[in-house]
Amino acid sequence: MVALKDWKMNFDTIMPEKQARSLDPPAYDDRIAKELVSSSSSTRKKDSGMLARKQQALYSRATGPIKNIAVMCFMAWMTGNSIQIFSIIMTFSLLAQPFSAILSSGQMFQKEPEWPQLDVLLPRLLFCLVQGAQIVFGLYKLNNMGLLPVYPSDWISSMKVPETLEHSYPSL
Amino acid sequence: MKCLAFSHPRDSRGFRKLIVVATEAGKVAALHNGDGHIVWSRPFPRKLAPQQLLQWQLFHDLTHAPRVAALHSGSSGSILTVLDAHTGAALEEVKLPGRVDKLVGIGTLSISEGVEQSVYLAVELPETTGATPRVTLLPDTPVARDFFVAQQRSLFFWTESAAAHTAPSTLEAPALQGYGFDGTAAEAALSGAPIHAVRTWSLAFPQPLLAVAARDPKEPTHSSVKVLGDRSIKYRYLNLNTMVVVTGLAPGVWVDPDEQDSIQATIHIVDSASGHVLHHQLQPYARGPAAAVITDNMAAVQLWDASAARFALTSLELFDVTPREFSVLDALFNPNATQPVTSFNPPPLEVISASFFTRTPARSFGVTRTRAGITSKQLLARTIYDQVYAIDPRYIDPRRPKKTKLTAQEMEERLLPYQDTLPVNSLSFVTYDKQQSLSTHCSIRGPSPRYSTWLRFSDGLHFHACQVHAHRLRAPTSLSHVAAPFKWTTLHRCISGHGFSLPGLPGCTYQRDSTLNLLMQYTRVSPAKGFDTLDDDFNYGLLLTALLVLSTASVVAHFYTKSTSLAAKWK
């Protein structure tokens, strides 16, 4: 007789405390529910042109945002050069968006372990350059709005009021 | 009449003040600035009525009240009585042997932990022209003497002769006289001997003096430059010793109709430490009565224009045009980037001036003041109609362009096109009532309503000017001449809503020395429209209700979303 394995339902998941308080169905785990089904790339046959196509895909990913950037720059130009709340928000997002994109470019252009010849660095640099163009446009817009400190008068507030060496008092 | 203001030690906003006044009748009293009631009053004998009220000592802790000194000056001797500002008790009495012709405040020094003593020079002007004035320090303590010796080389004071207001002055009897101290004064101070001042400069003018105004030494200035619309910099002339002197024909002097064309007044900008006349300009057809004020680098002079038969206000703005290069690195990192200003080497000046006709002619001017000097100041004109009118500085800006179409840079600087008459905005009046009955009464009896000093206090970025406007009513000789007793309570209501109604003063009859016999008005002025404080009628109830509703809604929404997401998971 084969000893039957004891059947048990193990409710231990990664977050035990959540399990204790919530009314989720048993063994329901948020993370598992949202996990994307990863295609097993190991089963695919290695094509001869696969490397070239992958490289092409990376370059296209790098130059993809050009259209978005052009649209953003045009929208920013439309908001005008006066200091209004909408122009401030627009200029801020114009400058903040490329910065966050550059900082997260590492995640976008990740090295693939089975394709070591894949050049990830160059597409990544190209991507950063394209985002940099938006930053340059943002700085140009700031200059037109008069917010860039290029004049001496922008630094003048650091100058103290000169003191007077002699004190002459009127009589009361 | 003199007055001073002291702030409450626990008051952080600077709205609560105690106003100490000294009347001509010899009474020193303290008024509460909320409703004007008398906190304490102290009578002095008529012969020893104090002529000056001085700030004496300020304490930084809550247990000590500030001290105020009342000075009486007589030919046989002067008495300084130190009073406790919160109770009016006399704390000490200092007797001085001579007269006190002039009193010069030379600053404060901290004599011990948390105690600030104001130091004054009591000047006794000499009878003979050759002698030097004798100066006594108040208080005459070794600490004060050391304080005097430390700043003796840079200490100057000036006096104005009363006779010069009616007749032209000569060098023997100059209109303005400046004094300083030399090495012998320092030695005398250290050894305890009487200190003598030396005459450093004197100025005589061919026409009588009409008005003299000097800068307030304690006035805070925030910025030493003016930035124009094209981002260029103009350096303001911010010497504390600048004063404006107006000379011309005295009011009331008859001028032959044939000589009307030769009437002119002169405005001089004088440095009061060195006596240099930095600038003078002629105002054709102008004559007295005049009023002047100078603040920061802007001076305003009001004269009567005899040809147009209107009052004209001339504003002058002083700029320092020494050629200089501005280096950003210097400004940021070099501690010696700003050189101090000296009166004995005056820089080349550029004076821009413009004149306007004014429909609110003033007897005297005041300026609103702040703690940091950041907000633009308003010029407060005490009009001849017994009102106080606040003039916006944009209207008297001498750089107002004389054309109707402005460039973008001029619009950015908020310059208004030049118009020859200053507008009268009824909302800019600081006072509300015209005291009709009072002024009529006073004109019958003699003494005209006159101002006491302007009290200025500030609170961070919020600007207040407290003005004490007093009418001194001398008791009539017979009560039949007294007008029907007007209601003291209804006369003063300030338009801003911060005013108060003066309650019936004790013994509100026309008796000498038993009451203050004063009519006081207190106002708070906010040139920047009070952007940093809430209104008095702010709806706190609405705020609380909104907060409660929002927090309840957020809690309810939280439970609702939880239940819906749970239901979605179970599907």
PDB file of C-alpha atoms in Angstrom, chain A residues 18 22-26 28 30 145-146 151-156 158-172, chain B residues 52 102-105 154-158 221-222 225 227 231 233 239-241 272 326 338-344 566 569-570:
ATOM      1  CA  LYS A  18      -2.357  40.263   5.320  1.00  0.00           C
ATOM      2  CA  SER A  22      -8.302  40.436   4.938  1.00  0.00           C
ATOM      3  CA  LEU A  23     -11.307  38.606   3.644  1.00  0.00           C
ATOM      4  CA  ASP A  24      -9.645  37.511   0.425  1.00  0.00           C
ATOM      5  CA  PRO A  25     -10.351  34.033  -0.906  1.00  0.00           C
ATOM      6  CA  PRO A  26      -8.027  31.390   0.554  1.00  0.00           C
ATOM      7  CA  TYR A  28      -5.275  34.494  -2.974  1.00  0.00           C
ATOM      8  CA  ASP A  30      -2.057  39.875  -5.062  1.00  0.00           C
ATOM      9  CA  MET A 145      10.047  83.465 -19.440  1.00  0.00           C
ATOM     10  CA  GLY A 146      12.894  85.376 -17.817  1.00  0.00           C
ATOM     11  CA  TYR A 151      21.656  88.831 -15.431  1.00  0.00           C
ATOM     12  CA  PRO A 152      23.543  90.402 -12.517  1.00  0.00           C
ATOM     13  CA  SER A 153      20.245  91.642 -11.160  1.00  0.00           C
ATOM     14  CA  ASP A 154      19.233  88.051 -10.448  1.00  0.00           C
ATOM     15  CA  TRP A 155      22.110  87.703  -7.992  1.00  0.00           C
ATOM     16  CA  ILE A 156      21.789  91.118  -6.455  1.00  0.00           C
ATOM     17  CA  SER A 158      22.747  88.421  -2.016  1.00  0.00           C
ATOM     18  CA  MET A 159      24.256  91.877  -1.720  1.00  0.00           C
ATOM     19  CA  LYS A 160      23.890  93.464   1.689  1.00  0.00           C
ATOM     20  CA  VAL A 161      22.837  97.047   2.190  1.00  0.00           C
ATOM     21  CA  PRO A 162      26.036  99.056   2.721  1.00  0.00           C
ATOM     22  CA  GLU A 163      26.393 100.464   6.204  1.00  0.00           C
ATOM     23  CA  THR A 164      27.025 104.112   6.853  1.00  0.00           C
ATOM     24  CA  LEU A 165      30.267 104.893   8.628  1.00  0.00           C
ATOM     25  CA  GLU A 166      29.162 108.134  10.271  1.00  0.00           C
ATOM     26  CA  HIS A 167      26.005 108.582  12.274  1.00  0.00           C
ATOM     27  CA  SER A 168      24.416 111.960  12.417  1.00  0.00           C
ATOM     28  CA  TYR A 169      21.382 112.377  14.594  1.00  0.00           C
ATOM     29  CA  PRO A 170      18.749 115.083  14.576  1.00  0.00           C
ATOM     30  CA  SER A 171      17.843 116.625  17.860  1.00  0.00           C
ATOM     31  CA  LEU A 172      14.488 115.567  19.241  1.00  0.00           C
TER      32      LEU A 172
ATOM     33  CA  GLN B  52      10.262 115.287  26.312  1.00  0.00           C
ATOM     34  CA  LYS B 102      18.520 119.741  22.385  1.00  0.00           C
ATOM     35  CA  LEU B 103      18.351 116.053  23.023  1.00  0.00           C
ATOM     36  CA  VAL B 104      20.120 113.620  20.727  1.00  0.00           C
ATOM     37  CA  GLY B 105      19.491 109.880  20.902  1.00  0.00           C
ATOM     38  CA  SER B 154      31.642 108.708  13.991  1.00  0.00           C
ATOM     39  CA  LEU B 155      29.070 110.523  16.104  1.00  0.00           C
ATOM     40  CA  PHE B 156      27.593 113.770  14.855  1.00  0.00           C
ATOM     41  CA  PHE B 157      24.477 115.741  15.512  1.00  0.00           C
ATOM     42  CA  TRP B 158      22.871 118.772  13.981  1.00  0.00           C
ATOM     43  CA  THR B 221      16.242  99.050   4.308  1.00  0.00           C
ATOM     44  CA  HIS B 222      16.066  95.742   2.581  1.00  0.00           C
ATOM     45  CA  VAL B 225      19.528  98.434  -5.591  1.00  0.00           C
ATOM     46  CA  VAL B 227      16.270  96.627 -10.748  1.00  0.00           C
ATOM     47  CA  ARG B 231      17.374  93.921 -15.878  1.00  0.00           C
ATOM     48  CA  ILE B 233      20.754  97.799 -11.866  1.00  0.00           C
ATOM     49  CA  ASN B 239      23.353 107.142   3.317  1.00  0.00           C
ATOM     50  CA  LEU B 240      21.537 107.438   6.641  1.00  0.00           C
ATOM     51  CA  ASN B 241      22.719 111.006   7.072  1.00  0.00           C
ATOM     52  CA  SER B 272      24.068 116.030   7.919  1.00  0.00           C
ATOM     53  CA  PHE B 326      29.152  93.743 -10.769  1.00  0.00           C
ATOM     54  CA  THR B 338      29.752  95.788  -0.333  1.00  0.00           C
ATOM     55  CA  GLN B 339      31.812  98.784   0.663  1.00  0.00           C
ATOM     56  CA  PRO B 340      30.431 100.977   3.447  1.00  0.00           C
ATOM     57  CA  VAL B 341      29.176 104.437   2.614  1.00  0.00           C
ATOM     58  CA  THR B 342      30.911 107.469   4.061  1.00  0.00           C
ATOM     59  CA  SER B 343      29.602 111.007   4.312  1.00  0.00           C
ATOM     60  CA  PHE B 344      33.013 112.575   3.805  1.00  0.00           C
ATOM     61  CA  LEU B 566     -13.025  42.427  -2.047  1.00  0.00           C
ATOM     62  CA  LYS B 569     -11.609  39.343  -5.854  1.00  0.00           C
ATOM     63  CA  TRP B 570     -14.317  36.876  -4.945  1.00  0.00           C
TER      64      TRP B 570
END
